[in-house]
JSON list of C-alpha atoms in Angstrom, two decimals:
[
{"chain": "A", "resi": 1, "resn": "MET", "atom": "CA", "xyz": [189.64, 213.27, 33.21]},
{"chain": "A", "resi": 2, "resn": "SER", "atom": "CA", "xyz": [190.44, 209.60, 32.85]},
{"chain": "A", "resi": 3, "resn": "ASN", "atom": "CA", "xyz": [192.40, 207.90, 35.60]},
{"chain": "A", "resi": 4, "resn": "LYS", "atom": "CA", "xyz": [194.23, 204.62, 35.18]},
{"chain": "A", "resi": 5, "resn": "ILE", "atom": "CA", "xyz": [194.84, 202.45, 38.20]},
{"chain": "A", "resi": 6, "resn": "ASN", "atom": "CA", "xyz": [198.42, 201.23, 38.52]},
{"chain": "A", "resi": 7, "resn": "ALA", "atom": "CA", "xyz": [198.19, 199.45, 41.84]},
{"chain": "A", "resi": 8, "resn": "GLU", "atom": "CA", "xyz": [197.49, 195.78, 42.35]},
{"chain": "A", "resi": 9, "resn": "VAL", "atom": "CA", "xyz": [195.56, 196.40, 45.57]},
{"chain": "A", "resi": 10, "resn": "LEU", "atom": "CA", "xyz": [193.10, 199.12, 46.51]},
{"chain": "A", "resi": 11, "resn": "HIS", "atom": "CA", "xyz": [193.46, 199.97, 50.21]},
{"chain": "A", "resi": 12, "resn": "ILE", "atom": "CA", "xyz": [190.24, 201.31, 51.71]},
{"chain": "A", "resi": 13, "resn": "LYS", "atom": "CA", "xyz": [189.31, 201.72, 55.36]},
{"chain": "A", "resi": 14, "resn": "LEU", "atom": "CA", "xyz": [186.26, 199.68, 56.35]},
{"chain": "A", "resi": 15, "resn": "ASN", "atom": "CA", "xyz": [184.29, 202.76, 57.40]},
{"chain": "A", "resi": 16, "resn": "THR", "atom": "CA", "xyz": [185.08, 204.42, 54.06]},
{"chain": "A", "resi": 17, "resn": "ALA", "atom": "CA", "xyz": [184.08, 201.27, 52.15]},
{"chain": "A", "resi": 18, "resn": "ILE", "atom": "CA", "xyz": [180.79, 201.07, 54.04]},
{"chain": "A", "resi": 19, "resn": "SER", "atom": "CA", "xyz": [179.86, 204.73, 53.50]},
{"chain": "A", "resi": 20, "resn": "LEU", "atom": "CA", "xyz": [180.73, 204.49, 49.79]},
{"chain": "A", "resi": 21, "resn": "TYR", "atom": "CA", "xyz": [178.73, 201.26, 49.51]},
{"chain": "A", "resi": 22, "resn": "ARG", "atom": "CA", "xyz": [175.66, 202.86, 51.10]},
{"chain": "A", "resi": 23, "resn": "TRP", "atom": "CA", "xyz": [175.89, 206.04, 49.08]},
{"chain": "A", "resi": 24, "resn": "LEU", "atom": "CA", "xyz": [176.46, 204.33, 45.72]},
{"chain": "A", "resi": 25, "resn": "ALA", "atom": "CA", "xyz": [173.43, 202.14, 46.34]},
{"chain": "A", "resi": 26, "resn": "THR", "atom": "CA", "xyz": [171.22, 205.26, 46.44]},
{"chain": "A", "resi": 27, "resn": "VAL", "atom": "CA", "xyz": [172.61, 207.29, 43.51]},
{"chain": "A", "resi": 28, "resn": "PRO", "atom": "CA", "xyz": [170.56, 207.17, 40.31]},
{"chain": "A", "resi": 29, "resn": "LEU", "atom": "CA", "xyz": [172.87, 206.29, 37.41]},
{"chain": "A", "resi": 30, "resn": "LYS", "atom": "CA", "xyz": [172.27, 205.39, 33.78]},
{"chain": "A", "resi": 31, "resn": "GLY", "atom": "CA", "xyz": [173.47, 202.62, 31.52]},
{"chain": "A", "resi": 32, "resn": "GLN", "atom": "CA", "xyz": [177.01, 201.33, 31.75]},
{"chain": "A", "resi": 33, "resn": "LEU", "atom": "CA", "xyz": [177.83, 203.42, 34.81]},
{"chain": "A", "resi": 34, "resn": "SER", "atom": "CA", "xyz": [174.89, 201.86, 36.67]},
{"chain": "A", "resi": 35, "resn": "ARG", "atom": "CA", "xyz": [176.23, 198.43, 35.76]},
{"chain": "A", "resi": 36, "resn": "ARG", "atom": "CA", "xyz": [179.72, 199.38, 36.97]},
{"chain": "A", "resi": 37, "resn": "ARG", "atom": "CA", "xyz": [178.23, 200.65, 40.23]},
{"chain": "A", "resi": 38, "resn": "THR", "atom": "CA", "xyz": [176.47, 197.33, 40.75]},
{"chain": "A", "resi": 39, "resn": "GLU", "atom": "CA", "xyz": [179.70, 195.46, 40.03]},
{"chain": "A", "resi": 40, "resn": "PHE", "atom": "CA", "xyz": [181.61, 197.69, 42.48]},
{"chain": "A", "resi": 41, "resn": "ILE", "atom": "CA", "xyz": [178.95, 197.22, 45.17]},
{"chain": "A", "resi": 42, "resn": "LYS", "atom": "CA", "xyz": [179.39, 193.46, 44.77]},
{"chain": "A", "resi": 43, "resn": "ILE", "atom": "CA", "xyz": [183.13, 193.92, 45.35]},
{"chain": "A", "resi": 44, "resn": "ILE", "atom": "CA", "xyz": [182.52, 196.06, 48.45]},
{"chain": "A", "resi": 45, "resn": "ASP", "atom": "CA", "xyz": [179.85, 193.63, 49.66]},
{"chain": "A", "resi": 46, "resn": "ASN", "atom": "CA", "xyz": [182.66, 191.38, 50.89]},
{"chain": "A", "resi": 47, "resn": "ALA", "atom": "CA", "xyz": [183.77, 194.20, 53.21]},
{"chain": "A", "resi": 48, "resn": "VAL", "atom": "CA", "xyz": [180.19, 194.63, 54.47]},
{"chain": "A", "resi": 49, "resn": "ARG", "atom": "CA", "xyz": [179.88, 190.91, 55.23]},
{"chain": "A", "resi": 50, "resn": "TYR", "atom": "CA", "xyz": [183.31, 190.91, 56.91]},
{"chain": "A", "resi": 51, "resn": "LEU", "atom": "CA", "xyz": [182.32, 193.87, 59.07]},
{"chain": "A", "resi": 52, "resn": "ASP", "atom": "CA", "xyz": [178.98, 192.28, 60.04]},
{"chain": "A", "resi": 53, "resn": "GLU", "atom": "CA", "xyz": [180.75, 189.07, 61.04]},
{"chain": "A", "resi": 54, "resn": "LYS", "atom": "CA", "xyz": [183.37, 190.89, 63.13]},
{"chain": "A", "resi": 55, "resn": "ARG", "atom": "CA", "xyz": [180.77, 193.23, 64.67]},
{"chain": "A", "resi": 56, "resn": "ASN", "atom": "CA", "xyz": [178.62, 190.29, 65.75]},
{"chain": "A", "resi": 57, "resn": "GLY", "atom": "CA", "xyz": [181.71, 188.62, 67.21]},
{"chain": "A", "resi": 58, "resn": "LEU", "atom": "CA", "xyz": [182.46, 191.75, 69.22]},
{"chain": "A", "resi": 59, "resn": "LEU", "atom": "CA", "xyz": [178.87, 191.94, 70.44]},
{"chain": "A", "resi": 60, "resn": "GLU", "atom": "CA", "xyz": [179.03, 188.32, 71.59]},
{"chain": "A", "resi": 61, "resn": "GLU", "atom": "CA", "xyz": [182.37, 188.97, 73.29]},
{"chain": "A", "resi": 62, "resn": "PHE", "atom": "CA", "xyz": [181.18, 192.03, 75.23]},
{"chain": "A", "resi": 63, "resn": "ALA", "atom": "CA", "xyz": [177.60, 190.93, 75.96]},
{"chain": "A", "resi": 64, "resn": "ASN", "atom": "CA", "xyz": [176.53, 189.85, 79.42]},
{"chain": "A", "resi": 65, "resn": "LYS", "atom": "CA", "xyz": [176.43, 186.05, 79.61]},
{"chain": "A", "resi": 66, "resn": "ASP", "atom": "CA", "xyz": [173.71, 183.70, 80.80]},
{"chain": "A", "resi": 67, "resn": "LYS", "atom": "CA", "xyz": [174.33, 180.79, 83.19]},
{"chain": "A", "resi": 68, "resn": "ASP", "atom": "CA", "xyz": [175.65, 178.68, 80.29]},
{"chain": "A", "resi": 69, "resn": "LEU", "atom": "CA", "xyz": [178.06, 181.49, 79.34]},
{"chain": "A", "resi": 70, "resn": "ASN", "atom": "CA", "xyz": [176.16, 182.28, 76.13]},
{"chain": "A", "resi": 71, "resn": "PRO", "atom": "CA", "xyz": [175.72, 185.94, 75.16]},
{"chain": "A", "resi": 72, "resn": "ARG", "atom": "CA", "xyz": [172.45, 187.22, 76.58]},
{"chain": "A", "resi": 73, "resn": "LYS", "atom": "CA", "xyz": [169.99, 188.91, 74.25]},
{"chain": "A", "resi": 74, "resn": "LEU", "atom": "CA", "xyz": [167.08, 191.20, 75.08]},
{"chain": "A", "resi": 75, "resn": "ALA", "atom": "CA", "xyz": [163.95, 192.21, 73.20]},
{"chain": "A", "resi": 76, "resn": "ASP", "atom": "CA", "xyz": [162.89, 195.85, 73.18]},
{"chain": "A", "resi": 77, "resn": "LYS", "atom": "CA", "xyz": [159.24, 196.99, 73.30]},
{"chain": "A", "resi": 78, "resn": "ASP", "atom": "CA", "xyz": [159.00, 196.60, 69.50]},
{"chain": "A", "resi": 79, "resn": "GLY", "atom": "CA", "xyz": [160.30, 193.05, 69.60]},
{"chain": "A", "resi": 80, "resn": "ASN", "atom": "CA", "xyz": [163.73, 193.91, 68.20]},
{"chain": "A", "resi": 81, "resn": "ILE", "atom": "CA", "xyz": [166.44, 191.63, 69.57]},
{"chain": "A", "resi": 82, "resn": "ARG", "atom": "CA", "xyz": [169.74, 193.10, 70.75]},
{"chain": "A", "resi": 83, "resn": "TYR", "atom": "CA", "xyz": [172.67, 191.92, 72.80]},
{"chain": "A", "resi": 84, "resn": "ASP", "atom": "CA", "xyz": [172.59, 192.74, 76.52]},
{"chain": "A", "resi": 85, "resn": "LEU", "atom": "CA", "xyz": [175.55, 195.05, 77.16]},
{"chain": "A", "resi": 86, "resn": "SER", "atom": "CA", "xyz": [176.40, 196.70, 80.45]},
{"chain": "A", "resi": 87, "resn": "PRO", "atom": "CA", "xyz": [177.31, 200.40, 80.18]},
{"chain": "A", "resi": 88, "resn": "ASP", "atom": "CA", "xyz": [180.99, 199.51, 80.68]},
{"chain": "A", "resi": 89, "resn": "SER", "atom": "CA", "xyz": [180.83, 196.75, 78.08]},
{"chain": "A", "resi": 90, "resn": "GLU", "atom": "CA", "xyz": [179.09, 199.06, 75.63]},
{"chain": "A", "resi": 91, "resn": "VAL", "atom": "CA", "xyz": [181.95, 201.55, 75.91]},
{"chain": "A", "resi": 92, "resn": "LYS", "atom": "CA", "xyz": [184.46, 198.74, 75.30]},
{"chain": "A", "resi": 93, "resn": "PHE", "atom": "CA", "xyz": [182.40, 197.44, 72.37]},
{"chain": "A", "resi": 94, "resn": "ARG", "atom": "CA", "xyz": [182.21, 200.90, 70.75]},
{"chain": "A", "resi": 95, "resn": "LYS", "atom": "CA", "xyz": [185.97, 201.37, 71.13]},
{"chain": "A", "resi": 96, "resn": "ALA", "atom": "CA", "xyz": [186.66, 197.95, 69.57]},
{"chain": "A", "resi": 97, "resn": "LEU", "atom": "CA", "xyz": [184.20, 198.71, 66.74]},
{"chain": "A", "resi": 98, "resn": "GLU", "atom": "CA", "xyz": [185.90, 202.06, 66.03]},
{"chain": "A", "resi": 99, "resn": "GLU", "atom": "CA", "xyz": [189.23, 200.26, 65.82]},
{"chain": "A", "resi": 100, "resn": "LEU", "atom": "CA", "xyz": [187.71, 197.70, 63.45]},
{"chain": "A", "resi": 101, "resn": "LEU", "atom": "CA", "xyz": [186.21, 200.40, 61.23]},
{"chain": "A", "resi": 102, "resn": "SER", "atom": "CA", "xyz": [189.58, 202.12, 60.93]},
{"chain": "A", "resi": 103, "resn": "LEU", "atom": "CA", "xyz": [191.26, 198.99, 59.55]},
{"chain": "A", "resi": 104, "resn": "ASN", "atom": "CA", "xyz": [192.14, 198.80, 55.87]},
{"chain": "A", "resi": 105, "resn": "TYR", "atom": "CA", "xyz": [190.16, 196.45, 53.70]},
{"chain": "A", "resi": 106, "resn": "ASP", "atom": "CA", "xyz": [192.26, 195.45, 50.71]},
{"chain": "A", "resi": 107, "resn": "ILE", "atom": "CA", "xyz": [190.64, 194.85, 47.34]},
{"chain": "A", "resi": 108, "resn": "ASP", "atom": "CA", "xyz": [192.74, 192.97, 44.83]},
{"chain": "A", "resi": 109, "resn": "ILE", "atom": "CA", "xyz": [192.74, 194.78, 41.50]},
{"chain": "A", "resi": 110, "resn": "THR", "atom": "CA", "xyz": [192.51, 192.21, 38.76]},
{"chain": "A", "resi": 111, "resn": "LYS", "atom": "CA", "xyz": [191.94, 192.32, 35.02]},
{"chain": "A", "resi": 112, "resn": "ASP", "atom": "CA", "xyz": [188.33, 191.36, 35.78]},
{"chain": "A", "resi": 113, "resn": "ASN", "atom": "CA", "xyz": [187.58, 194.32, 38.08]},
{"chain": "A", "resi": 114, "resn": "LYS", "atom": "CA", "xyz": [190.08, 196.99, 37.02]},
{"chain": "A", "resi": 115, "resn": "ASP", "atom": "CA", "xyz": [187.72, 198.72, 34.55]},
{"chain": "A", "resi": 116, "resn": "THR", "atom": "CA", "xyz": [184.96, 198.77, 37.18]},
{"chain": "A", "resi": 117, "resn": "ILE", "atom": "CA", "xyz": [187.23, 200.34, 39.79]},
{"chain": "A", "resi": 118, "resn": "GLU", "atom": "CA", "xyz": [188.57, 202.89, 37.29]},
{"chain": "A", "resi": 119, "resn": "ASP", "atom": "CA", "xyz": [185.03, 203.83, 36.19]},
{"chain": "A", "resi": 120, "resn": "ILE", "atom": "CA", "xyz": [183.92, 204.37, 39.80]},
{"chain": "A", "resi": 121, "resn": "ALA", "atom": "CA", "xyz": [187.06, 206.44, 40.48]},
{"chain": "A", "resi": 122, "resn": "ASN", "atom": "CA", "xyz": [186.35, 208.56, 37.40]},
{"chain": "A", "resi": 123, "resn": "PHE", "atom": "CA", "xyz": [182.67, 208.94, 38.31]},
{"chain": "A", "resi": 124, "resn": "LEU", "atom": "CA", "xyz": [183.59, 210.19, 41.77]},
{"chain": "A", "resi": 125, "resn": "ASN", "atom": "CA", "xyz": [186.21, 212.55, 40.37]},
{"chain": "A", "resi": 126, "resn": "ASP", "atom": "CA", "xyz": [184.01, 213.95, 37.60]},
{"chain": "A", "resi": 127, "resn": "THR", "atom": "CA", "xyz": [180.57, 213.98, 39.25]},
{"chain": "A", "resi": 128, "resn": "ASP", "atom": "CA", "xyz": [178.51, 217.16, 39.30]},
{"chain": "A", "resi": 129, "resn": "ILE", "atom": "CA", "xyz": [176.63, 215.99, 42.39]},
{"chain": "A", "resi": 130, "resn": "GLU", "atom": "CA", "xyz": [176.87, 218.55, 45.18]},
{"chain": "A", "resi": 131, "resn": "PHE", "atom": "CA", "xyz": [177.96, 217.40, 48.62]},
{"chain": "A", "resi": 132, "resn": "SER", "atom": "CA", "xyz": [177.63, 219.13, 51.98]},
{"chain": "A", "resi": 133, "resn": "GLY", "atom": "CA", "xyz": [177.98, 218.30, 55.66]},
{"chain": "A", "resi": 134, "resn": "GLN", "atom": "CA", "xyz": [179.06, 214.79, 56.59]},
{"chain": "A", "resi": 135, "resn": "LEU", "atom": "CA", "xyz": [178.49, 213.62, 53.03]},
{"chain": "A", "resi": 136, "resn": "ALA", "atom": "CA", "xyz": [181.11, 216.13, 51.85]},
{"chain": "A", "resi": 137, "resn": "ASN", "atom": "CA", "xyz": [183.57, 214.66, 54.34]},
{"chain": "A", "resi": 138, "resn": "ASP", "atom": "CA", "xyz": [182.70, 211.16, 53.15]},
{"chain": "A", "resi": 139, "resn": "TYR", "atom": "CA", "xyz": [183.16, 212.26, 49.52]},
{"chain": "A", "resi": 140, "resn": "TYR", "atom": "CA", "xyz": [186.62, 213.57, 50.36]},
{"chain": "A", "resi": 141, "resn": "GLU", "atom": "CA", "xyz": [187.56, 210.22, 51.93]},
{"chain": "A", "resi": 142, "resn": "TRP", "atom": "CA", "xyz": [186.23, 208.27, 48.94]},
{"chain": "A", "resi": 143, "resn": "CYS", "atom": "CA", "xyz": [188.23, 210.38, 46.51]},
{"chain": "A", "resi": 144, "resn": "GLN", "atom": "CA", "xyz": [191.36, 210.05, 48.66]},
{"chain": "A", "resi": 145, "resn": "VAL", "atom": "CA", "xyz": [191.18, 206.27, 48.24]},
{"chain": "A", "resi": 146, "resn": "PHE", "atom": "CA", "xyz": [191.33, 206.59, 44.46]},
{"chain": "A", "resi": 147, "resn": "ASP", "atom": "CA", "xyz": [193.50, 209.71, 44.22]},
{"chain": "A", "resi": 148, "resn": "ASN", "atom": "CA", "xyz": [196.34, 208.19, 46.20]},
{"chain": "A", "resi": 149, "resn": "GLU", "atom": "CA", "xyz": [199.29, 208.60, 43.84]},
{"chain": "A", "resi": 150, "resn": "ARG", "atom": "CA", "xyz": [200.42, 205.07, 44.59]},
{"chain": "A", "resi": 151, "resn": "GLN", "atom": "CA", "xyz": [197.11, 203.80, 43.28]},
{"chain": "A", "resi": 152, "resn": "ILE", "atom": "CA", "xyz": [196.19, 205.99, 40.32]},
{"chain": "A", "resi": 153, "resn": "SER", "atom": "CA", "xyz": [198.26, 207.53, 37.56]},
{"chain": "A", "resi": 154, "resn": "LYS", "atom": "CA", "xyz": [196.70, 210.57, 35.89]}
]
């Protein structure tokens, strides 16, 4: 079934955009659909960069500070660097991150990306890939983005 997008903006929650981004990057596709997937991932990449920037800002905000009021960082036994968060600050950070992830990320639908977005919507709608567990829930959310009657005309 072919779906045409009527909207000028695709509204997608950041957490939905990120899960779709990660999943699409792992799905083997052929030919033109693979190219469309790559184009769509580039569109969603802006959301990933935005989220990383905001997440790092939240970490810096909630991290314990050194004597110069800079966020303190710690190294774990494997040498990985992380921000030093108190248990209370970690709870506040996680709450702020959840709020951030629930925000809409708007993608302008232009003549340059409309076919790409429609092809991804159609792929999701018509796929014979089987989903279960959390991935099934994610799949439902992805389809909801494109199936929204204000965004797609069937």
